[in-house]
Coordinates of C-alpha atoms and ligand atoms in Angstrom, one line a residue:
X716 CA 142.2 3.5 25.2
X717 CA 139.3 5.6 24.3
X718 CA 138.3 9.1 24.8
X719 CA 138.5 12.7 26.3
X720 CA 140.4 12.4 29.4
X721 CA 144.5 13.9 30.6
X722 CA 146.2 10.5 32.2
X723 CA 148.3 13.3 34.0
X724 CA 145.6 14.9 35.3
X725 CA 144.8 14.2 39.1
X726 CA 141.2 14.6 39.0
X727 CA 139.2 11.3 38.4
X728 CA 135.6 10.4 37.8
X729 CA 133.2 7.3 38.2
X730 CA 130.1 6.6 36.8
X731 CA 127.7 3.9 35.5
X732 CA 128.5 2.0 32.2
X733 CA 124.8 0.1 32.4
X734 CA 121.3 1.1 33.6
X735 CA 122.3 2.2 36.5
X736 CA 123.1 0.3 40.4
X737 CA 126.1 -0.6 39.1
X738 CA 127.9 -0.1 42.5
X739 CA 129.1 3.3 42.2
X740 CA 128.6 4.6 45.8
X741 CA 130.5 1.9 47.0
X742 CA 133.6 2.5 44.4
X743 CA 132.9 6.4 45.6
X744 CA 133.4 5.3 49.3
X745 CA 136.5 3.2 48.4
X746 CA 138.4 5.9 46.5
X747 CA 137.2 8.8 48.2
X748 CA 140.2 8.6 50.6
X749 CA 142.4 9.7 48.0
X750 CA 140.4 12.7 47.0
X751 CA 139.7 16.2 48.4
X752 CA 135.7 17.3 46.7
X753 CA 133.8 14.6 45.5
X754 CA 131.7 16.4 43.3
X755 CA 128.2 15.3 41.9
X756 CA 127.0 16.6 38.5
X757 CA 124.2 15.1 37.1
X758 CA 120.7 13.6 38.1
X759 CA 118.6 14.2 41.5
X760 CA 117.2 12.3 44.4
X761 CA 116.5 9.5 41.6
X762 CA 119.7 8.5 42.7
X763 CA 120.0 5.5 45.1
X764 CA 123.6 5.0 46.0
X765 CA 124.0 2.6 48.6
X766 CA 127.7 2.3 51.2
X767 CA 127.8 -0.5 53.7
X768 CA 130.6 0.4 56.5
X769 CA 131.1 -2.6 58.8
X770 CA 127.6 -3.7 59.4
X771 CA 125.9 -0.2 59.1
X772 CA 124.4 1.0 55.4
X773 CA 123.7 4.0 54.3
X774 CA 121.8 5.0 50.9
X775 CA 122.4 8.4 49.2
X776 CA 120.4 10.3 46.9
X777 CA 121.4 14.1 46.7
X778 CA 124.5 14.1 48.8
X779 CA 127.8 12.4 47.4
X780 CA 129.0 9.2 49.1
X781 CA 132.5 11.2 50.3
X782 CA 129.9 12.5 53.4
X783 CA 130.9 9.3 55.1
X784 CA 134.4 10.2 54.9
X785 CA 135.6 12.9 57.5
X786 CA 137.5 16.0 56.1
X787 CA 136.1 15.6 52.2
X788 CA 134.4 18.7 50.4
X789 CA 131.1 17.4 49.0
X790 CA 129.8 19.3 46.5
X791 CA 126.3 19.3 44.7
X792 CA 127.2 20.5 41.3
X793 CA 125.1 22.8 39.2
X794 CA 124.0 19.9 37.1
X795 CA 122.3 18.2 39.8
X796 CA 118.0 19.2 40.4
X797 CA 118.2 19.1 43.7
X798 CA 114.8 18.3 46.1
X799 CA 115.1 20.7 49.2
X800 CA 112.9 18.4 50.9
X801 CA 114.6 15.4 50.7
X802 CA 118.2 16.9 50.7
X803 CA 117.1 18.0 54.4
X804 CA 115.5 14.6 55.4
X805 CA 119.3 12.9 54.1
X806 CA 120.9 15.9 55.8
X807 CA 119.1 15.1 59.2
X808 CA 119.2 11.1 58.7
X809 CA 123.3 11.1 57.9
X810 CA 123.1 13.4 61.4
X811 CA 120.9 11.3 63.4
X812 CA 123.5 8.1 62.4
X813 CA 126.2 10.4 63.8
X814 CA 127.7 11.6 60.4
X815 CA 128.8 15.2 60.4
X816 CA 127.2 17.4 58.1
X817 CA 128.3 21.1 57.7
X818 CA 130.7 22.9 56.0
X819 CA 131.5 19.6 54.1
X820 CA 128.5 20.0 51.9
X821 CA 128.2 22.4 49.2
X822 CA 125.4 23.2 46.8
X823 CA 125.7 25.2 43.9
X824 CA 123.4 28.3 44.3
X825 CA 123.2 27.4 40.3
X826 CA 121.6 24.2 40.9
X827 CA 117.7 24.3 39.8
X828 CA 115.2 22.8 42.3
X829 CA 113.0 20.0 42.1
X830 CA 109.3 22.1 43.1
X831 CA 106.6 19.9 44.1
X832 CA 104.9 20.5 40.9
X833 CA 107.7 19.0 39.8
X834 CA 106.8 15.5 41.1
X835 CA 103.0 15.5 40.7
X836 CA 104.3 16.6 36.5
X837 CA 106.3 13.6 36.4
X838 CA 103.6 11.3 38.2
X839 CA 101.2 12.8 35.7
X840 CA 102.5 12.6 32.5
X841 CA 103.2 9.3 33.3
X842 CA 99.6 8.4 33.9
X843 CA 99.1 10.5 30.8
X844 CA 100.8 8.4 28.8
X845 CA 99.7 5.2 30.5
X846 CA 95.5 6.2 29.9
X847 CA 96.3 7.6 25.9
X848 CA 98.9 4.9 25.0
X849 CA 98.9 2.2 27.3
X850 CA 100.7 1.7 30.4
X851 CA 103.7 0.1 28.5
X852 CA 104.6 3.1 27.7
X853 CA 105.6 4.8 30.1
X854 CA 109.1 5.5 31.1
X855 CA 108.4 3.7 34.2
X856 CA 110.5 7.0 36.4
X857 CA 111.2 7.5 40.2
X858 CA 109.1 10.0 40.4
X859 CA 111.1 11.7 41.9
X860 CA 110.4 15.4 39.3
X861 CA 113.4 14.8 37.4
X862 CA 112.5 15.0 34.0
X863 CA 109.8 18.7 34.9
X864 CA 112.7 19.9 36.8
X865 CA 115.5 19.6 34.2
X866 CA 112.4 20.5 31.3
X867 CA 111.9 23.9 33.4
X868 CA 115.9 24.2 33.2
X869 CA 115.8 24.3 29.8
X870 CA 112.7 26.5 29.4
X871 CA 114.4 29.1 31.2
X872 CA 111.4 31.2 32.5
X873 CA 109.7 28.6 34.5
X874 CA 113.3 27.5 35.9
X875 CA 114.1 28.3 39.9
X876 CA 117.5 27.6 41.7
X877 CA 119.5 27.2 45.0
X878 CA 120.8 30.9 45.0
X879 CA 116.8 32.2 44.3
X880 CA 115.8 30.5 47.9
X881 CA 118.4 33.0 49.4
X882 CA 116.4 36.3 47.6
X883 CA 113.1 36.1 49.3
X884 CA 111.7 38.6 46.9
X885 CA 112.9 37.4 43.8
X886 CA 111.8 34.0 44.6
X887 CA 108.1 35.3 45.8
X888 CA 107.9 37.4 42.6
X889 CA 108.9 34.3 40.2
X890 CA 106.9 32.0 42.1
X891 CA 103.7 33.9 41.2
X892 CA 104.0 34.1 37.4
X893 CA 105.7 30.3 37.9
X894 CA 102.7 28.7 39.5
X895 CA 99.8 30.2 37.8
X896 CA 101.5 29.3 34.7
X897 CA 102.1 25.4 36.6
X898 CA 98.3 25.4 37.7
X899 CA 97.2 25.9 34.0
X900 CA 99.4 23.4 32.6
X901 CA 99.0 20.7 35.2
X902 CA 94.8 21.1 34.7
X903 CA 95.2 20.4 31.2
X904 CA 97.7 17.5 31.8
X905 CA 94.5 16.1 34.8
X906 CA 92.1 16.1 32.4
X907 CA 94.2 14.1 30.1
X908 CA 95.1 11.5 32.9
X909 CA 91.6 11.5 34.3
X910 CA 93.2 12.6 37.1
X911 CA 92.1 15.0 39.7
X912 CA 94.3 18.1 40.4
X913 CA 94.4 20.7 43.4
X914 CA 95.9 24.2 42.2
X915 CA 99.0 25.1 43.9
X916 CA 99.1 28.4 45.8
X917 CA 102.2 30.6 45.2
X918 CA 102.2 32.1 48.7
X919 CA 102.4 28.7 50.3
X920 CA 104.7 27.5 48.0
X921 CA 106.8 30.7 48.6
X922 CA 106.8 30.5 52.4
X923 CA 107.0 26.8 52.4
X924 CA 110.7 27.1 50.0
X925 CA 111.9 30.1 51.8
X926 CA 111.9 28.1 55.0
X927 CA 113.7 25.5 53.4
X928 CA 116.4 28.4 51.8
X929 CA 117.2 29.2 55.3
X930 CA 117.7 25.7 56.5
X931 CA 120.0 25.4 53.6
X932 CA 121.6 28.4 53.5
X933 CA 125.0 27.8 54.9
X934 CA 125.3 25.5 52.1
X935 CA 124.6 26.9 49.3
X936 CA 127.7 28.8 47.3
X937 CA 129.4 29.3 44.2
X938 CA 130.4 26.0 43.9
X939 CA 132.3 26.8 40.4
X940 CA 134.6 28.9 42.0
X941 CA 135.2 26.9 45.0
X942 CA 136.2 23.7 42.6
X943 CA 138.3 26.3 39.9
X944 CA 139.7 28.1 43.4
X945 CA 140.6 24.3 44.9
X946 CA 141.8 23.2 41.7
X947 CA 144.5 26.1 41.4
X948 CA 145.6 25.3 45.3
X949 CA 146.3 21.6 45.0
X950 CA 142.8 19.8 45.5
X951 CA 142.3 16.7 44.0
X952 CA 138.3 16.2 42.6
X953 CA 136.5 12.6 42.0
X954 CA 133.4 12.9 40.2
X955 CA 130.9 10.9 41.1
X956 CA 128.3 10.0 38.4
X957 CA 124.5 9.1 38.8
X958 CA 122.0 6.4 37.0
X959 CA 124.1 5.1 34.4
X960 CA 125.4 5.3 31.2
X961 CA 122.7 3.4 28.9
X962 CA 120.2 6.5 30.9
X963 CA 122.0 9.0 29.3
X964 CA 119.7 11.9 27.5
X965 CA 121.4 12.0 24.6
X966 CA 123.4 8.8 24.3
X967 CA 121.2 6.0 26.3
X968 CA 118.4 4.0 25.3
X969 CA 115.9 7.1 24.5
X970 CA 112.8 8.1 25.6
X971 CA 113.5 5.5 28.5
X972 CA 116.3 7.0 30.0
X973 CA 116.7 10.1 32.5
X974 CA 116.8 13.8 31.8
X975 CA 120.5 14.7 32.2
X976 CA 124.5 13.7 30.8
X977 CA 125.0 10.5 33.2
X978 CA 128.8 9.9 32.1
X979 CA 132.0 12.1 31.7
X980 CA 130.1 14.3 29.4
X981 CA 128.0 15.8 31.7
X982 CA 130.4 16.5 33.9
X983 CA 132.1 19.6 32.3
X984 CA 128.8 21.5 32.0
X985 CA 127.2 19.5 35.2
X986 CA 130.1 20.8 37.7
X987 CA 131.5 24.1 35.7
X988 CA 135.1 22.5 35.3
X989 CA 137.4 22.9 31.9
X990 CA 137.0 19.9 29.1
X991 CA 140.0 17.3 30.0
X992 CA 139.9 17.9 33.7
X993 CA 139.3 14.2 34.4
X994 CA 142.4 11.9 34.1
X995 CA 141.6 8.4 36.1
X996 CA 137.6 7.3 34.6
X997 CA 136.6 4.3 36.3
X998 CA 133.6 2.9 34.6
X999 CA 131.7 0.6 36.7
X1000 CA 129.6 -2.1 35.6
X1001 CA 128.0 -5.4 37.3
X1002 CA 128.8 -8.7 36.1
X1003 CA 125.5 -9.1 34.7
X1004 CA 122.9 -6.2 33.6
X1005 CA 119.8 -5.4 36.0
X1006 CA 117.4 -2.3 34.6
X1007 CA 114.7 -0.2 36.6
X1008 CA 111.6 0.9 35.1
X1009 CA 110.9 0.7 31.4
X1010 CA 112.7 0.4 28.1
X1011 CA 114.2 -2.5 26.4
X1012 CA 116.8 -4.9 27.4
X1013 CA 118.1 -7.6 25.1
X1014 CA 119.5 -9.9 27.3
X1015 CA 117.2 -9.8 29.8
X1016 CA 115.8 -13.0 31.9
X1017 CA 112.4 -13.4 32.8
X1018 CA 113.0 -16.8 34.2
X1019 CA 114.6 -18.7 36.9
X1020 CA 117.7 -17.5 36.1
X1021 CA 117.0 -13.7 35.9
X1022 CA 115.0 -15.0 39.6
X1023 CA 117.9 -16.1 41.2
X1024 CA 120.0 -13.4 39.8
X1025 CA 117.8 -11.3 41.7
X1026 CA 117.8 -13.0 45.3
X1027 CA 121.6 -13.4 45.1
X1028 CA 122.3 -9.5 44.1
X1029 CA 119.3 -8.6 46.1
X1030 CA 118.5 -6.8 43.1
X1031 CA 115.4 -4.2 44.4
X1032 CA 115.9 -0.3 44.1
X1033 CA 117.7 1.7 46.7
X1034 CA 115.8 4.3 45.7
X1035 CA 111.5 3.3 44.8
X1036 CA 112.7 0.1 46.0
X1037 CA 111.0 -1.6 42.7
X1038 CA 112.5 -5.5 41.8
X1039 CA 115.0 -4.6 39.1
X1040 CA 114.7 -6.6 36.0
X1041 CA 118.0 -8.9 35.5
X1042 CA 120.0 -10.6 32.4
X1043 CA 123.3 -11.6 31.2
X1044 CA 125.9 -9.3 31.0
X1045 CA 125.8 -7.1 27.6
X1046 CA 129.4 -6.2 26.8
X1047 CA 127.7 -4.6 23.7
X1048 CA 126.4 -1.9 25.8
X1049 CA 129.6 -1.8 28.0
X1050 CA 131.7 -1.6 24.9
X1051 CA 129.4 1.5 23.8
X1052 CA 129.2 3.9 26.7
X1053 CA 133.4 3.1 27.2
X1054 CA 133.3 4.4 23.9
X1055 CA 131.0 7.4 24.6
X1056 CA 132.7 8.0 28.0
X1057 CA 136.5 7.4 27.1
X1058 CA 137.1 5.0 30.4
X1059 CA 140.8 3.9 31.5
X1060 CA 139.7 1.2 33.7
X1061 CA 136.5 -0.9 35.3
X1062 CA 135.3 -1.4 38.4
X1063 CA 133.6 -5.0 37.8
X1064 CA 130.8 -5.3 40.5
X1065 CA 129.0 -8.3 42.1
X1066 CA 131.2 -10.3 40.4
X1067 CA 129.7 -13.1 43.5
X1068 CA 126.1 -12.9 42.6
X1069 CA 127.3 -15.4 39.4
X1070 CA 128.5 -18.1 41.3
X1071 CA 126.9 -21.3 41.0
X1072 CA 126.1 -20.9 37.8
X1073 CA 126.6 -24.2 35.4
X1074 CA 127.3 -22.1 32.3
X1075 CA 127.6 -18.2 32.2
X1076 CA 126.5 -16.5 28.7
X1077 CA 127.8 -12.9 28.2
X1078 CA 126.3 -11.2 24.7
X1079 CA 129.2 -10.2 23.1
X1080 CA 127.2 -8.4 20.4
X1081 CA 123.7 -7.7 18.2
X1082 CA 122.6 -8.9 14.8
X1083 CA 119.5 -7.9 13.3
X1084 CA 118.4 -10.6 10.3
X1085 CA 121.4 -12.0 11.0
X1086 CA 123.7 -9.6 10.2
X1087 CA 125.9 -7.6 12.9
X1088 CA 125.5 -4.8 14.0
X1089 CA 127.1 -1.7 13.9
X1090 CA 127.8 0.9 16.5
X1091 CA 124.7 1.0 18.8
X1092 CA 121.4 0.9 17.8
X1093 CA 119.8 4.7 18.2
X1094 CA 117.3 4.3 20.4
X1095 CA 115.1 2.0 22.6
X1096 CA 112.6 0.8 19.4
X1097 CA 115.7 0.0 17.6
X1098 CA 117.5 -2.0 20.9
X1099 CA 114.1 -4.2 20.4
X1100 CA 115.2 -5.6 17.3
X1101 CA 118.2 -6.8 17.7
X1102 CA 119.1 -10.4 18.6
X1103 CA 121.9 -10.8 20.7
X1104 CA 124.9 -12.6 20.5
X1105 CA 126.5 -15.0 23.2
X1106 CA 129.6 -16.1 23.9
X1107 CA 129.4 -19.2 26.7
X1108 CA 131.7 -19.7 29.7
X1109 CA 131.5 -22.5 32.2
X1110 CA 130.7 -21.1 35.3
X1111 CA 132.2 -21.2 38.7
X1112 CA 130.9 -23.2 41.7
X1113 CA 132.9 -22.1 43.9
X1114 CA 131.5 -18.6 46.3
X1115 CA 134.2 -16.2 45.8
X1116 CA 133.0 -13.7 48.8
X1117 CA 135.9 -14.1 50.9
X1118 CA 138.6 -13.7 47.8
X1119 CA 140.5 -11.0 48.9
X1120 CA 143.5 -11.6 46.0
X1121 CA 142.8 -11.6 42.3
X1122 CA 145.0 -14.5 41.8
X1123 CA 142.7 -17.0 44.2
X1124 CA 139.8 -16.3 42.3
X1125 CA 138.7 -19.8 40.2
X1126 CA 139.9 -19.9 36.9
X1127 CA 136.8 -19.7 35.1
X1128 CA 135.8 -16.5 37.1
X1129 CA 139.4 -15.2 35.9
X1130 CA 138.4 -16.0 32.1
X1131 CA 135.0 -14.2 32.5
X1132 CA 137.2 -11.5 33.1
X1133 CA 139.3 -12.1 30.8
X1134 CA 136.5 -11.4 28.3
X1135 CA 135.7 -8.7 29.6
X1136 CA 138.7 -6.7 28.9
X1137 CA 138.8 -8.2 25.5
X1138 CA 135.7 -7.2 24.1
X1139 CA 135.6 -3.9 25.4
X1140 CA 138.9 -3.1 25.3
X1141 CA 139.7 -1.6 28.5
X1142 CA 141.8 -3.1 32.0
X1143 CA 139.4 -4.3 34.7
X1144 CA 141.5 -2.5 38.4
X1145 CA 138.5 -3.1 41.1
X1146 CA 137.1 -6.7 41.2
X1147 CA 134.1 -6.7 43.7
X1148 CA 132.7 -9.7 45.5
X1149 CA 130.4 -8.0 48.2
X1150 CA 129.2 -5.0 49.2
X1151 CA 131.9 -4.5 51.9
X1152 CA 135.2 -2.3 51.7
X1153 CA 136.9 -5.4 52.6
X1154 CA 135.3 -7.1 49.5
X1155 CA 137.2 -5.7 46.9
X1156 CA 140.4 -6.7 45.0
X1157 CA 142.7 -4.1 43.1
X1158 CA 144.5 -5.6 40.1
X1159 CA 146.1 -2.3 39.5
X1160 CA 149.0 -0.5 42.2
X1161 CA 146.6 2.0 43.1
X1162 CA 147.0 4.4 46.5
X1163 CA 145.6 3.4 49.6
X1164 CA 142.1 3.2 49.4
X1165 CA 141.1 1.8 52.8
X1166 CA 140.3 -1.7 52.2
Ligands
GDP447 P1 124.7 2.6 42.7 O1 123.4 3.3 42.5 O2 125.5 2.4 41.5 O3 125.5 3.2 43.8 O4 124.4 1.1 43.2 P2 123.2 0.7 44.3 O5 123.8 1.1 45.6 O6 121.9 1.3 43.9 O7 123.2 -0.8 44.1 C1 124.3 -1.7 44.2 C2 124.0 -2.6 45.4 O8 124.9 -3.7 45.4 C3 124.1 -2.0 46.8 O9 123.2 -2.6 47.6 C4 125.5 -2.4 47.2 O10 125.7 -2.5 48.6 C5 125.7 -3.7 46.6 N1 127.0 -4.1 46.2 C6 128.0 -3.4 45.7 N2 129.1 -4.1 45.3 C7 128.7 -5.4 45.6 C8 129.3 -6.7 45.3 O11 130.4 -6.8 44.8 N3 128.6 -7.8 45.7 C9 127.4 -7.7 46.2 N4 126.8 -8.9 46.5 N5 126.7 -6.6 46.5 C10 127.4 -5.4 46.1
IMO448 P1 121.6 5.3 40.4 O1 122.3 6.5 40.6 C1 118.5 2.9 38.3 C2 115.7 5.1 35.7 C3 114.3 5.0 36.2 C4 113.6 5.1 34.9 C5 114.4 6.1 34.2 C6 113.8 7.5 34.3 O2 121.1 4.7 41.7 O3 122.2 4.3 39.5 P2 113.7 9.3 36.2 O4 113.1 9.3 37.5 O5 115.2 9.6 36.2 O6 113.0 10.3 35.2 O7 113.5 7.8 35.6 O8 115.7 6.1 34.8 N1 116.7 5.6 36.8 C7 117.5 4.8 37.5 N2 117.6 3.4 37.5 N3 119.4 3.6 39.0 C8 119.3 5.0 39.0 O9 120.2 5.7 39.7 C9 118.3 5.6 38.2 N4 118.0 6.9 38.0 C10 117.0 6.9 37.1 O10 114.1 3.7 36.8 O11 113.7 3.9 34.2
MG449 MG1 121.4 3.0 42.8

């Protein structure tokens, strides 16, 4: 076993080991009934987590998937950019469908906002970069004013947050340095793009975001202390991770990843919680690899195969709704971000979108010139040279949506995941083989989680 985490520990996490759409908010929804907070840490509304209940599906950007749950703490940690706009559109969606929303969601008043100068940024640099370098090379983002948001973070004076929506005066007086210095950055950025641009004005903007403070208000707390408070008294936390692993800042596929710690390192800083909180780290991963947006992608398909991959996963974001590029499953990248997140187990997801297949190829590794390679290559121009390594399984004919036991699952589905746990090194608990509760099989004696 690998990593940073207390076995004793009741406090678990989950989060993406690929690019992201792994099935997390469904593993979130499964586990959830054994939990108190479900806490998000990391990312924004580029988040696209999707739950199917019975017939009825839900998709979640800003608000953990626990909302479905009734008597869970949902917390937005203050490592999440959160979009006032679209958190009250989910709010008011989850509360048209009859979900209750109220004192069951918290948002840290240290949470920065995603601005709308935010989102034209991100659209704009991206156009940027498309009209001086070509529009391969982009980052291909959700524009969704992640990156600008977590930028302003970091740059400190140009950064607002949750708790400055509830100080009308401090927010008016930040937003008037904040937005001429926006308006002056974003003209230059136009005339790069060719693109027209409409200066903000900070009393709008101000009155506009106040409004939204007071929709918000009752939320929006010291979420720190209300986790370190909970913690003390008994409460049991799951973690719930967004984008994925190989999206990571500082550990994915760089510059085409996102803007914040997608794995169990963010969550320590991305939620205010001590270093070794987390015991149970369920890394989940598909049985294949699908990416959104740019950035390479060894075993990628662009071909039949990667086609029907597609229609059998339904494989188009929850979130832009963009077709997501498919491939074989890379255990190289699996067997990296366990490593860089210290997993116990796997949640092994979709595992029915491979049926059918004559012969399944998993890449079990990289060479470049045809030697291996070592550790993971450092960034996304480096990922492009390697060639990938496959190991070859026959596949399975048989559908496997109605398995509801590990052990009637055809032996050659059994031996993919089989090599799984070899080559990464880590037990696979949660089989999945459909987006329903009902479709899941634990290898593991685990609680009751509802299935
Ligand atoms: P997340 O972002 O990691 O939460 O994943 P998404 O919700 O964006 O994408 C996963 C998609 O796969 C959703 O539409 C789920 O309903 C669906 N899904 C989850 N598990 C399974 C499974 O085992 N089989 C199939 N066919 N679909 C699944
Ligand atoms: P969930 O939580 C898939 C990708 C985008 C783009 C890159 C940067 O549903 O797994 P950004 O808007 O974050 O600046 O885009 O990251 N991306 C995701 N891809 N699932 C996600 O979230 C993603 N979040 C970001 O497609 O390539
Ligand atoms: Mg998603």
């Amino acid at each position: 076993m690998v990593g940073n985490t207390t076995p004793q520990s009741p406090h678990a996490a989950i989060f993406g080991m690929q690019w992201g759409d792994e099935g997390k908010g469904k593993v979130v929804d499964l586990l959830t009934e054994q939990y108190d907070y479900i806490v998000r840490y990391n990312g924004g509304a580029n988040a696209g987590h999707s739950v199917q209940i019975g017939d009825d599906r839900y998709a979640l950007h800003l608000i953990p998937s626990g909302i479905l749950h009734k008597d869970k703490t949902n917390i937005i940690g203050n490592g999440v950019v959160v979009d006032p706009v679209t958190l009250i559109d989910e709010i008011d969606t989850l509360v048209q469908r009859g979900v209750e929303v109220g004192d069951n969601l918290r948002i840290s008043n240290r949470a920065h906002i995603v601005m709308p100068y935010h989102k034209l940024q991100d659209a704009m640099m991206e156009a940027a970069v498309s009209a001086a370098r070509g529009e391969h090379k982009k980052i291909g983002t959700t524009g969704r004013g992640i990156g600008p948001a977590y930028a302003d973070k970091m740059q400190r004076s140009t950064g607002v947050r949750m708790g400055d929506l509830l100080d009308p005066d401090r927010f008016a007086d930040k937003m008037a340095h904040v937005v001429r210095l926006k308006n002056a950055m974003l003209g230059g950025i136009a005339d790069v793009a060719g693109a027209e641009f409409e200066p903000y004005d900070a009393d709008e903007l101000t009155e506009a975001y106040i409004g939204h403070g007071k929709v918000l208000a009752d939320h929006i707390c010291d979420t720190q202390h209300l986790l370190s408070t909970g913690m003390a008294g008994g409460k049991k936390l799951l973690f719930e991770g967004a984008n994925g692993s190989m999206l990571d800042i500082d550990h994915g596929t760089y510059p085409y990843v996102t803007s914040s710690n997608c794995g169990s390192v963010g969550i320590y800083a991305g939620a205010g919680v001590p270093g070794g909180t987390v015991g149970r780290t369920t890394g989940i991963m598909k049985a294949y690899t699908t990416r959104v947006g740019a950035g390479p992608f060894a075993t990628e398909l662009d071909d039949a195969i990667g086609q029907r991959i597609r229609d059998r996963g339904n494989e188009y974001g929850t979130t832009t709704g963009r077709p997501r590029r498919c491939g074989w499953l890379d255990l190289a990248v699996v067997r990296y971000t366990a490593a860089v997140n210290g997993i116990t187990e796997i949640a092994l997801m979709l595992f029915d979108v491979l049926a059918g297949f004559e012969t399944l190829k998993v890449c079990v590794g990289y060479e470049v010139d045809g030697r291996p390679v070592a550790g993971f290559p450092e960034n996304g121009v480096a990922l492009e040279k390697v060639t990938p390594v496959y190991e070859e399984l026959p596949g399975f004919d048989e559908e496997i949506t109605e398995c509801r036991d590990y052990d009637d699952l055809p032996a050659n589905a059994k031996a993919y995941v089989d090599l799984v746990e070899r080559v990464v090194g880590v037990p696979v608990s949660i089989v999945s083989v459909g987006p329903k509760r009902s479709q899941t099989m634990m290898r593991v004696a685990h609680e009751a989680v509802g299935v």
